[in-house]
């Protein structure tokens, strides 16, 4: 998958969305206004530009804010300690975001994806960040568009990749960061209705085990899969790749999805994988 192309498209769509929204609370990010969302994603981009640009293999100390490259007129920009910032976008903030996003995009394009750099994951490479940031940009683009009530769906290819990445990378990390309770053998099936994606996820103690199968074939075969119930899992959830991704990122409710099986197990998912 060309994650870099997805990243470029999503950051430009995010910029357009925040310039259009201008102000207001972000419904899908409780406690944040539009300027807070811009500062968050822009700060992430500039931090990673520091990591990749300097080839850092150890986590740099973010307490020195100079890596943010804030212009002199940024005194009135939002402060995370005083969120939400519900006023209009401060002058220069959207331009600052665009400059930082473009720099990170250029570094992604110019750097061998296998170059080792610091990440918060066991995968220590630029490749990790290109994938992670294409997904994060898409989620926050959706957040920004939602301010005006016009959030468009995720690209199906990227969304399906993000579902797998959730179970491979995000779920184990979120469980570790939050000291989530041990799994008791809960098993989940996730089925993409607009593509071939199928995922089975099981929680045993601290472990998250995922198997992925892509099922192609005829409409008859697809109907047989859809009619198979939960396939021995506690619960199966079906929806478009976009809706599955947004559910797993705690953006849309399970009512957007077709749920079969034990709903109580589905309700336990965000206890096992707490949002962060």
PDB file of C-alpha atoms in Angstrom:
ATOM      1  CA  UNK A   1       0.000   0.000   0.000  1.00  0.00           C
ATOM      2  CA  UNK A   2       1.196   3.516  -0.784  1.00  0.00           C
ATOM      3  CA  UNK A   3       0.800   5.023   2.684  1.00  0.00           C
ATOM      4  CA  UNK A   4       2.641   8.175   1.627  1.00  0.00           C
ATOM      5  CA  UNK A   5      -0.047   9.063  -0.917  1.00  0.00           C
ATOM      6  CA  UNK A   6      -2.733   8.526   1.702  1.00  0.00           C
ATOM      7  CA  UNK A   7      -0.822  10.737   4.130  1.00  0.00           C
ATOM      8  CA  UNK A   8      -0.508  13.576   1.620  1.00  0.00           C
ATOM      9  CA  UNK A   9      -4.171  13.459   0.701  1.00  0.00           C
ATOM     10  CA  UNK A  10      -5.374  13.323   4.300  1.00  0.00           C
ATOM     11  CA  UNK A  11      -3.206  16.137   5.641  1.00  0.00           C
ATOM     12  CA  UNK A  12      -4.410  18.460   2.883  1.00  0.00           C
ATOM     13  CA  UNK A  13      -8.013  17.470   3.538  1.00  0.00           C
ATOM     14  CA  UNK A  14      -7.448  18.111   7.257  1.00  0.00           C
ATOM     15  CA  UNK A  15      -6.046  21.560   6.542  1.00  0.00           C
ATOM     16  CA  UNK A  16      -9.025  22.411   4.331  1.00  0.00           C
ATOM     17  CA  UNK A  17     -11.450  21.155   6.985  1.00  0.00           C
ATOM     18  CA  UNK A  18      -9.988  23.201   9.835  1.00  0.00           C
ATOM     19  CA  UNK A  19      -9.790  26.339   7.719  1.00  0.00           C
ATOM     20  CA  UNK A  20     -13.465  25.851   6.844  1.00  0.00           C
ATOM     21  CA  UNK A  21     -14.547  25.033  10.402  1.00  0.00           C
ATOM     22  CA  UNK A  22     -12.507  27.843  11.924  1.00  0.00           C
ATOM     23  CA  UNK A  23     -13.815  27.419  15.462  1.00  0.00           C
ATOM     24  CA  UNK A  24     -16.039  25.343  17.697  1.00  0.00           C
ATOM     25  CA  UNK A  25     -15.862  22.132  19.675  1.00  0.00           C
ATOM     26  CA  UNK A  26     -14.807  18.894  17.979  1.00  0.00           C
ATOM     27  CA  UNK A  27     -17.673  16.455  18.693  1.00  0.00           C
ATOM     28  CA  UNK A  28     -15.528  13.324  18.367  1.00  0.00           C
ATOM     29  CA  UNK A  29     -12.708  14.706  20.574  1.00  0.00           C
ATOM     30  CA  UNK A  30     -14.378  15.711  23.860  1.00  0.00           C
ATOM     31  CA  UNK A  31     -12.633  18.621  25.502  1.00  0.00           C
ATOM     32  CA  UNK A  32     -11.003  19.912  22.333  1.00  0.00           C
ATOM     33  CA  UNK A  33     -11.795  22.823  20.081  1.00  0.00           C
ATOM     34  CA  UNK A  34     -10.640  23.138  16.485  1.00  0.00           C
ATOM     35  CA  UNK A  35      -7.434  25.024  17.451  1.00  0.00           C
ATOM     36  CA  UNK A  36      -6.550  22.258  19.938  1.00  0.00           C
ATOM     37  CA  UNK A  37      -6.900  19.641  17.206  1.00  0.00           C
ATOM     38  CA  UNK A  38      -4.625  21.635  14.906  1.00  0.00           C
ATOM     39  CA  UNK A  39      -2.009  22.088  17.632  1.00  0.00           C
ATOM     40  CA  UNK A  40      -2.104  18.379  18.459  1.00  0.00           C
ATOM     41  CA  UNK A  41      -1.606  17.043  14.939  1.00  0.00           C
ATOM     42  CA  UNK A  42       0.800  19.814  13.998  1.00  0.00           C
ATOM     43  CA  UNK A  43       2.865  19.102  17.112  1.00  0.00           C
ATOM     44  CA  UNK A  44       3.009  15.388  16.297  1.00  0.00           C
ATOM     45  CA  UNK A  45       4.212  16.163  12.775  1.00  0.00           C
ATOM     46  CA  UNK A  46       6.985  18.462  13.956  1.00  0.00           C
ATOM     47  CA  UNK A  47       8.098  16.048  16.665  1.00  0.00           C
ATOM     48  CA  UNK A  48       8.408  13.268  14.099  1.00  0.00           C
ATOM     49  CA  UNK A  49      10.187  15.561  11.659  1.00  0.00           C
ATOM     50  CA  UNK A  50      12.749  16.060  14.440  1.00  0.00           C
ATOM     51  CA  UNK A  51      13.040  12.301  15.038  1.00  0.00           C
ATOM     52  CA  UNK A  52      13.357  11.385  11.353  1.00  0.00           C
ATOM     53  CA  UNK A  53      15.286  14.438  10.205  1.00  0.00           C
ATOM     54  CA  UNK A  54      17.960  13.868  12.883  1.00  0.00           C
ATOM     55  CA  UNK A  55      17.823  10.068  12.612  1.00  0.00           C
ATOM     56  CA  UNK A  56      17.126   9.697  16.331  1.00  0.00           C
ATOM     57  CA  UNK A  57      16.940   6.162  17.689  1.00  0.00           C
ATOM     58  CA  UNK A  58      16.118   7.171  21.273  1.00  0.00           C
ATOM     59  CA  UNK A  59      13.048   9.120  22.328  1.00  0.00           C
ATOM     60  CA  UNK A  60      13.907  12.840  22.364  1.00  0.00           C
ATOM     61  CA  UNK A  61      12.796  14.956  25.301  1.00  0.00           C
ATOM     62  CA  UNK A  62       9.749  16.985  24.227  1.00  0.00           C
ATOM     63  CA  UNK A  63       9.964  19.344  27.224  1.00  0.00           C
ATOM     64  CA  UNK A  64      11.971  21.840  25.129  1.00  0.00           C
ATOM     65  CA  UNK A  65       9.294  23.212  22.771  1.00  0.00           C
ATOM     66  CA  UNK A  66      11.774  24.593  20.246  1.00  0.00           C
ATOM     67  CA  UNK A  67      11.097  21.646  17.922  1.00  0.00           C
ATOM     68  CA  UNK A  68       7.624  23.099  17.336  1.00  0.00           C
ATOM     69  CA  UNK A  69       9.055  26.047  15.434  1.00  0.00           C
ATOM     70  CA  UNK A  70       6.354  28.417  16.648  1.00  0.00           C
ATOM     71  CA  UNK A  71       6.527  31.882  15.094  1.00  0.00           C
ATOM     72  CA  UNK A  72       6.893  35.000  17.270  1.00  0.00           C
ATOM     73  CA  UNK A  73       3.193  35.855  16.906  1.00  0.00           C
ATOM     74  CA  UNK A  74       2.102  32.530  18.472  1.00  0.00           C
ATOM     75  CA  UNK A  75       1.646  33.881  22.002  1.00  0.00           C
ATOM     76  CA  UNK A  76      -2.126  33.514  21.757  1.00  0.00           C
ATOM     77  CA  UNK A  77      -2.126  29.992  20.385  1.00  0.00           C
ATOM     78  CA  UNK A  78      -3.993  27.296  22.349  1.00  0.00           C
ATOM     79  CA  UNK A  79      -2.477  25.812  25.480  1.00  0.00           C
ATOM     80  CA  UNK A  80      -3.270  22.113  26.107  1.00  0.00           C
ATOM     81  CA  UNK A  81      -3.529  22.893  29.811  1.00  0.00           C
ATOM     82  CA  UNK A  82      -6.447  25.229  29.107  1.00  0.00           C
ATOM     83  CA  UNK A  83      -8.448  23.262  26.533  1.00  0.00           C
ATOM     84  CA  UNK A  84     -10.850  23.587  24.942  1.00  0.00           C
ATOM     85  CA  UNK A  85      -9.959  26.535  22.755  1.00  0.00           C
ATOM     86  CA  UNK A  86     -13.320  27.309  21.205  1.00  0.00           C
ATOM     87  CA  UNK A  87     -12.493  30.628  19.598  1.00  0.00           C
ATOM     88  CA  UNK A  88     -11.474  31.113  15.969  1.00  0.00           C
ATOM     89  CA  UNK A  89      -8.229  29.709  14.616  1.00  0.00           C
ATOM     90  CA  UNK A  90      -5.440  32.057  15.717  1.00  0.00           C
ATOM     91  CA  UNK A  91      -3.648  33.894  12.951  1.00  0.00           C
ATOM     92  CA  UNK A  92      -0.930  31.784  11.391  1.00  0.00           C
ATOM     93  CA  UNK A  93      -1.907  28.491  13.057  1.00  0.00           C
ATOM     94  CA  UNK A  94      -3.219  26.791   9.909  1.00  0.00           C
ATOM     95  CA  UNK A  95      -0.157  27.953   7.957  1.00  0.00           C
ATOM     96  CA  UNK A  96       2.103  26.576  10.709  1.00  0.00           C
ATOM     97  CA  UNK A  97       0.298  23.253  10.460  1.00  0.00           C
ATOM     98  CA  UNK A  98       0.622  23.148   6.673  1.00  0.00           C
ATOM     99  CA  UNK A  99       4.350  23.900   6.792  1.00  0.00           C
ATOM    100  CA  UNK A 100       5.019  21.173   9.369  1.00  0.00           C
ATOM    101  CA  UNK A 101       2.903  18.605   7.549  1.00  0.00           C
ATOM    102  CA  UNK A 102       4.665  19.360   4.259  1.00  0.00           C
ATOM    103  CA  UNK A 103       8.081  18.967   5.892  1.00  0.00           C
ATOM    104  CA  UNK A 104       7.130  15.591   7.340  1.00  0.00           C
ATOM    105  CA  UNK A 105       5.709  14.482   3.993  1.00  0.00           C
ATOM    106  CA  UNK A 106       8.991  15.442   2.317  1.00  0.00           C
ATOM    107  CA  UNK A 107      11.015  13.531   4.896  1.00  0.00           C
ATOM    108  CA  UNK A 108       8.821  10.460   4.434  1.00  0.00           C
ATOM    109  CA  UNK A 109       9.362  10.660   0.681  1.00  0.00           C
ATOM    110  CA  UNK A 110      13.128  11.205   0.895  1.00  0.00           C
ATOM    111  CA  UNK A 111      13.987   8.660   3.611  1.00  0.00           C
ATOM    112  CA  UNK A 112      14.401   4.928   3.145  1.00  0.00           C
ATOM    113  CA  UNK A 113      11.447   3.439   5.059  1.00  0.00           C
ATOM    114  CA  UNK A 114      13.742   0.841   6.630  1.00  0.00           C
ATOM    115  CA  UNK A 115      15.946   3.466   8.293  1.00  0.00           C
ATOM    116  CA  UNK A 116      15.875   2.804  12.053  1.00  0.00           C
ATOM    117  CA  UNK A 117      14.376   5.575  14.198  1.00  0.00           C
ATOM    118  CA  UNK A 118      12.704   5.808  17.576  1.00  0.00           C
ATOM    119  CA  UNK A 119       9.063   4.764  17.759  1.00  0.00           C
ATOM    120  CA  UNK A 120       6.853   3.835  20.688  1.00  0.00           C
ATOM    121  CA  UNK A 121       6.402   0.398  19.083  1.00  0.00           C
ATOM    122  CA  UNK A 122       8.605  -2.656  18.722  1.00  0.00           C
ATOM    123  CA  UNK A 123       8.872  -1.777  15.027  1.00  0.00           C
ATOM    124  CA  UNK A 124      11.661   0.812  14.962  1.00  0.00           C
ATOM    125  CA  UNK A 125      11.633   2.249  11.457  1.00  0.00           C
ATOM    126  CA  UNK A 126      10.470   5.183   9.360  1.00  0.00           C
ATOM    127  CA  UNK A 127       8.027   2.743   7.743  1.00  0.00           C
ATOM    128  CA  UNK A 128       6.168   2.495  11.045  1.00  0.00           C
ATOM    129  CA  UNK A 129       5.636   6.245  11.155  1.00  0.00           C
ATOM    130  CA  UNK A 130       4.478   6.561   7.546  1.00  0.00           C
ATOM    131  CA  UNK A 131       1.788   3.969   8.198  1.00  0.00           C
ATOM    132  CA  UNK A 132       0.863   5.314  11.629  1.00  0.00           C
ATOM    133  CA  UNK A 133       0.638   8.911  10.487  1.00  0.00           C
ATOM    134  CA  UNK A 134      -1.425   8.153   7.394  1.00  0.00           C
ATOM    135  CA  UNK A 135      -3.982   6.540   9.716  1.00  0.00           C
ATOM    136  CA  UNK A 136      -3.838   9.291  12.348  1.00  0.00           C
ATOM    137  CA  UNK A 137      -4.189  11.986   9.685  1.00  0.00           C
ATOM    138  CA  UNK A 138      -7.279  10.264   8.304  1.00  0.00           C
ATOM    139  CA  UNK A 139      -8.897   9.971  11.728  1.00  0.00           C
ATOM    140  CA  UNK A 140      -8.260  13.615  12.564  1.00  0.00           C
ATOM    141  CA  UNK A 141      -9.441  14.721   9.123  1.00  0.00           C
ATOM    142  CA  UNK A 142     -12.703  12.947   9.946  1.00  0.00           C
ATOM    143  CA  UNK A 143     -12.746  14.707  13.340  1.00  0.00           C
ATOM    144  CA  UNK A 144     -12.241  18.104  11.714  1.00  0.00           C
ATOM    145  CA  UNK A 145     -14.888  17.560   9.054  1.00  0.00           C
ATOM    146  CA  UNK A 146     -17.305  16.474  11.763  1.00  0.00           C
ATOM    147  CA  UNK A 147     -17.310  19.987  13.232  1.00  0.00           C
ATOM    148  CA  UNK A 148     -19.423  21.033  10.258  1.00  0.00           C
ATOM    149  CA  UNK A 149     -21.289  17.718  10.184  1.00  0.00           C
ATOM    150  CA  UNK A 150     -19.790  16.735   6.832  1.00  0.00           C
ATOM    151  CA  UNK A 151     -17.292  14.003   7.784  1.00  0.00           C
ATOM    152  CA  UNK A 152     -16.599  11.841   4.753  1.00  0.00           C
ATOM    153  CA  UNK A 153     -15.786   8.129   5.043  1.00  0.00           C
ATOM    154  CA  UNK A 154     -12.290   6.759   5.135  1.00  0.00           C
ATOM    155  CA  UNK A 155     -10.677   5.430   1.996  1.00  0.00           C
ATOM    156  CA  UNK A 156     -11.559   1.718   2.048  1.00  0.00           C
ATOM    157  CA  UNK A 157      -7.998   0.522   1.403  1.00  0.00           C
ATOM    158  CA  UNK A 158      -6.515   2.667   4.159  1.00  0.00           C
ATOM    159  CA  UNK A 159      -9.353   1.869   6.557  1.00  0.00           C
ATOM    160  CA  UNK A 160      -8.938  -1.880   6.098  1.00  0.00           C
ATOM    161  CA  UNK A 161      -5.211  -1.526   6.736  1.00  0.00           C
ATOM    162  CA  UNK A 162      -6.014   0.508   9.859  1.00  0.00           C
ATOM    163  CA  UNK A 163      -8.246  -2.270  11.196  1.00  0.00           C
ATOM    164  CA  UNK A 164      -5.370  -4.723  10.974  1.00  0.00           C
ATOM    165  CA  UNK A 165      -2.957  -2.171  12.422  1.00  0.00           C
ATOM    166  CA  UNK A 166      -5.272  -1.679  15.390  1.00  0.00           C
ATOM    167  CA  UNK A 167      -4.927  -5.308  16.417  1.00  0.00           C
ATOM    168  CA  UNK A 168      -1.273  -5.724  15.443  1.00  0.00           C
ATOM    169  CA  UNK A 169       0.018  -2.504  16.991  1.00  0.00           C
ATOM    170  CA  UNK A 170      -2.473  -0.252  18.744  1.00  0.00           C
ATOM    171  CA  UNK A 171      -4.396  -2.743  20.879  1.00  0.00           C
ATOM    172  CA  UNK A 172      -1.301  -4.283  22.542  1.00  0.00           C
ATOM    173  CA  UNK A 173       0.170  -0.815  23.110  1.00  0.00           C
ATOM    174  CA  UNK A 174      -3.020   0.645  24.558  1.00  0.00           C
ATOM    175  CA  UNK A 175      -3.410  -2.332  26.869  1.00  0.00           C
ATOM    176  CA  UNK A 176       0.142  -1.873  28.147  1.00  0.00           C
ATOM    177  CA  UNK A 177      -0.147   1.910  28.544  1.00  0.00           C
ATOM    178  CA  UNK A 178      -3.368   1.694  30.563  1.00  0.00           C
ATOM    179  CA  UNK A 179      -2.766  -1.508  32.571  1.00  0.00           C
ATOM    180  CA  UNK A 180      -5.939  -2.958  31.053  1.00  0.00           C
ATOM    181  CA  UNK A 181      -7.435  -6.057  32.703  1.00  0.00           C
ATOM    182  CA  UNK A 182      -6.349  -9.487  31.480  1.00  0.00           C
ATOM    183  CA  UNK A 183      -8.372 -11.097  28.754  1.00  0.00           C
ATOM    184  CA  UNK A 184     -10.508 -14.118  29.580  1.00  0.00           C
ATOM    185  CA  UNK A 185     -10.561 -15.679  26.135  1.00  0.00           C
ATOM    186  CA  UNK A 186     -12.924 -13.141  24.557  1.00  0.00           C
ATOM    187  CA  UNK A 187     -13.024 -13.638  20.800  1.00  0.00           C
ATOM    188  CA  UNK A 188     -14.149 -11.135  18.182  1.00  0.00           C
ATOM    189  CA  UNK A 189     -14.768 -11.363  14.480  1.00  0.00           C
ATOM    190  CA  UNK A 190     -14.611  -8.254  12.302  1.00  0.00           C
ATOM    191  CA  UNK A 191     -15.893  -8.512   8.735  1.00  0.00           C
ATOM    192  CA  UNK A 192     -15.551  -5.872   6.035  1.00  0.00           C
ATOM    193  CA  UNK A 193     -18.711  -5.567   3.916  1.00  0.00           C
ATOM    194  CA  UNK A 194     -17.151  -3.463   1.158  1.00  0.00           C
ATOM    195  CA  UNK A 195     -14.078  -5.602   0.632  1.00  0.00           C
ATOM    196  CA  UNK A 196     -12.361  -8.858   1.510  1.00  0.00           C
ATOM    197  CA  UNK A 197     -11.119  -8.039   5.010  1.00  0.00           C
ATOM    198  CA  UNK A 198     -11.752 -10.588   7.777  1.00  0.00           C
ATOM    199  CA  UNK A 199     -10.107 -10.474  11.199  1.00  0.00           C
ATOM    200  CA  UNK A 200     -10.403 -12.752  14.234  1.00  0.00           C
ATOM    201  CA  UNK A 201      -9.092 -11.332  17.511  1.00  0.00           C
ATOM    202  CA  UNK A 202      -8.721 -13.120  20.837  1.00  0.00           C
ATOM    203  CA  UNK A 203      -7.735 -11.791  24.257  1.00  0.00           C
ATOM    204  CA  UNK A 204      -6.004 -14.235  26.614  1.00  0.00           C
ATOM    205  CA  UNK A 205      -4.370 -12.755  29.694  1.00  0.00           C
ATOM    206  CA  UNK A 206      -2.086  -9.968  28.433  1.00  0.00           C
ATOM    207  CA  UNK A 207      -1.932 -11.363  24.896  1.00  0.00           C
ATOM    208  CA  UNK A 208      -3.780 -10.122  21.820  1.00  0.00           C
ATOM    209  CA  UNK A 209      -3.863 -12.703  19.036  1.00  0.00           C
ATOM    210  CA  UNK A 210      -5.097 -11.718  15.585  1.00  0.00           C
ATOM    211  CA  UNK A 211      -5.522 -13.783  12.465  1.00  0.00           C
ATOM    212  CA  UNK A 212      -6.433 -12.138   9.203  1.00  0.00           C
ATOM    213  CA  UNK A 213      -7.998 -13.746   6.169  1.00  0.00           C
ATOM    214  CA  UNK A 214      -9.019 -12.046   2.963  1.00  0.00           C
ATOM    215  CA  UNK A 215     -11.913 -13.796   1.293  1.00  0.00           C
ATOM    216  CA  UNK A 216     -12.624 -13.080  -2.344  1.00  0.00           C
ATOM    217  CA  UNK A 217     -14.889 -14.952  -4.706  1.00  0.00           C
ATOM    218  CA  UNK A 218     -18.423 -14.711  -5.970  1.00  0.00           C
ATOM    219  CA  UNK A 219     -21.443 -12.963  -4.538  1.00  0.00           C
ATOM    220  CA  UNK A 220     -22.761 -16.396  -3.523  1.00  0.00           C
ATOM    221  CA  UNK A 221     -19.578 -17.086  -1.534  1.00  0.00           C
ATOM    222  CA  UNK A 222     -19.794 -13.653   0.065  1.00  0.00           C
ATOM    223  CA  UNK A 223     -23.404 -14.321   1.067  1.00  0.00           C
ATOM    224  CA  UNK A 224     -22.407 -17.643   2.606  1.00  0.00           C
ATOM    225  CA  UNK A 225     -19.779 -15.856   4.717  1.00  0.00           C
ATOM    226  CA  UNK A 226     -22.326 -13.226   5.764  1.00  0.00           C
ATOM    227  CA  UNK A 227     -24.814 -15.927   6.811  1.00  0.00           C
ATOM    228  CA  UNK A 228     -22.274 -17.864   8.839  1.00  0.00           C
ATOM    229  CA  UNK A 229     -23.205 -16.120  12.089  1.00  0.00           C
ATOM    230  CA  UNK A 230     -20.326 -15.606  14.483  1.00  0.00           C
ATOM    231  CA  UNK A 231     -18.182 -18.458  13.174  1.00  0.00           C
ATOM    232  CA  UNK A 232     -17.497 -19.745  16.682  1.00  0.00           C
ATOM    233  CA  UNK A 233     -16.489 -16.337  17.991  1.00  0.00           C
ATOM    234  CA  UNK A 234     -18.242 -14.675  20.914  1.00  0.00           C
ATOM    235  CA  UNK A 235     -19.362 -11.824  18.694  1.00  0.00           C
ATOM    236  CA  UNK A 236     -18.990 -10.786  15.057  1.00  0.00           C
ATOM    237  CA  UNK A 237     -19.134  -7.206  13.872  1.00  0.00           C
ATOM    238  CA  UNK A 238     -19.676  -6.358  10.209  1.00  0.00           C
ATOM    239  CA  UNK A 239     -19.528  -3.032   8.418  1.00  0.00           C
ATOM    240  CA  UNK A 240     -17.659  -1.043   5.829  1.00  0.00           C
ATOM    241  CA  UNK A 241     -13.938  -0.749   6.380  1.00  0.00           C
ATOM    242  CA  UNK A 242     -14.490   2.914   7.229  1.00  0.00           C
ATOM    243  CA  UNK A 243     -17.083   2.156   9.893  1.00  0.00           C
ATOM    244  CA  UNK A 244     -15.008  -0.663  11.383  1.00  0.00           C
ATOM    245  CA  UNK A 245     -11.970   1.610  11.605  1.00  0.00           C
ATOM    246  CA  UNK A 246     -13.942   4.456  13.131  1.00  0.00           C
ATOM    247  CA  UNK A 247     -15.553   2.126  15.666  1.00  0.00           C
ATOM    248  CA  UNK A 248     -12.154   0.787  16.733  1.00  0.00           C
ATOM    249  CA  UNK A 249     -10.889   4.364  17.103  1.00  0.00           C
ATOM    250  CA  UNK A 250     -13.914   5.059  19.327  1.00  0.00           C
ATOM    251  CA  UNK A 251     -15.414   7.485  16.812  1.00  0.00           C
ATOM    252  CA  UNK A 252     -18.742   5.830  15.952  1.00  0.00           C
ATOM    253  CA  UNK A 253     -21.064   3.634  18.038  1.00  0.00           C
ATOM    254  CA  UNK A 254     -21.652  -0.061  17.474  1.00  0.00           C
ATOM    255  CA  UNK A 255     -25.145   0.817  16.240  1.00  0.00           C
ATOM    256  CA  UNK A 256     -23.477   1.741  12.934  1.00  0.00           C
ATOM    257  CA  UNK A 257     -22.502  -1.925  12.528  1.00  0.00           C
ATOM    258  CA  UNK A 258     -24.178  -5.299  12.109  1.00  0.00           C
ATOM    259  CA  UNK A 259     -23.566  -7.104  15.412  1.00  0.00           C
ATOM    260  CA  UNK A 260     -24.168 -10.822  15.871  1.00  0.00           C
ATOM    261  CA  UNK A 261     -23.535 -12.797  19.025  1.00  0.00           C
ATOM    262  CA  UNK A 262     -22.894 -11.682  22.586  1.00  0.00           C
ATOM    263  CA  UNK A 263     -23.232  -7.918  22.732  1.00  0.00           C
ATOM    264  CA  UNK A 264     -21.920  -7.905  26.301  1.00  0.00           C
ATOM    265  CA  UNK A 265     -18.582  -9.151  24.944  1.00  0.00           C
ATOM    266  CA  UNK A 266     -18.605  -6.347  22.377  1.00  0.00           C
ATOM    267  CA  UNK A 267     -19.320  -3.848  25.164  1.00  0.00           C
ATOM    268  CA  UNK A 268     -16.237  -5.181  26.953  1.00  0.00           C
ATOM    269  CA  UNK A 269     -13.953  -4.388  24.017  1.00  0.00           C
ATOM    270  CA  UNK A 270     -13.090  -0.865  25.180  1.00  0.00           C
ATOM    271  CA  UNK A 271     -12.348  -2.203  28.646  1.00  0.00           C
ATOM    272  CA  UNK A 272      -9.827  -4.589  27.128  1.00  0.00           C
ATOM    273  CA  UNK A 273      -8.517  -1.913  24.750  1.00  0.00           C
ATOM    274  CA  UNK A 274      -9.084   1.411  26.529  1.00  0.00           C
ATOM    275  CA  UNK A 275      -9.171   4.555  24.376  1.00  0.00           C
ATOM    276  CA  UNK A 276      -6.207   6.840  24.926  1.00  0.00           C
TER     277      UNK A 276
END
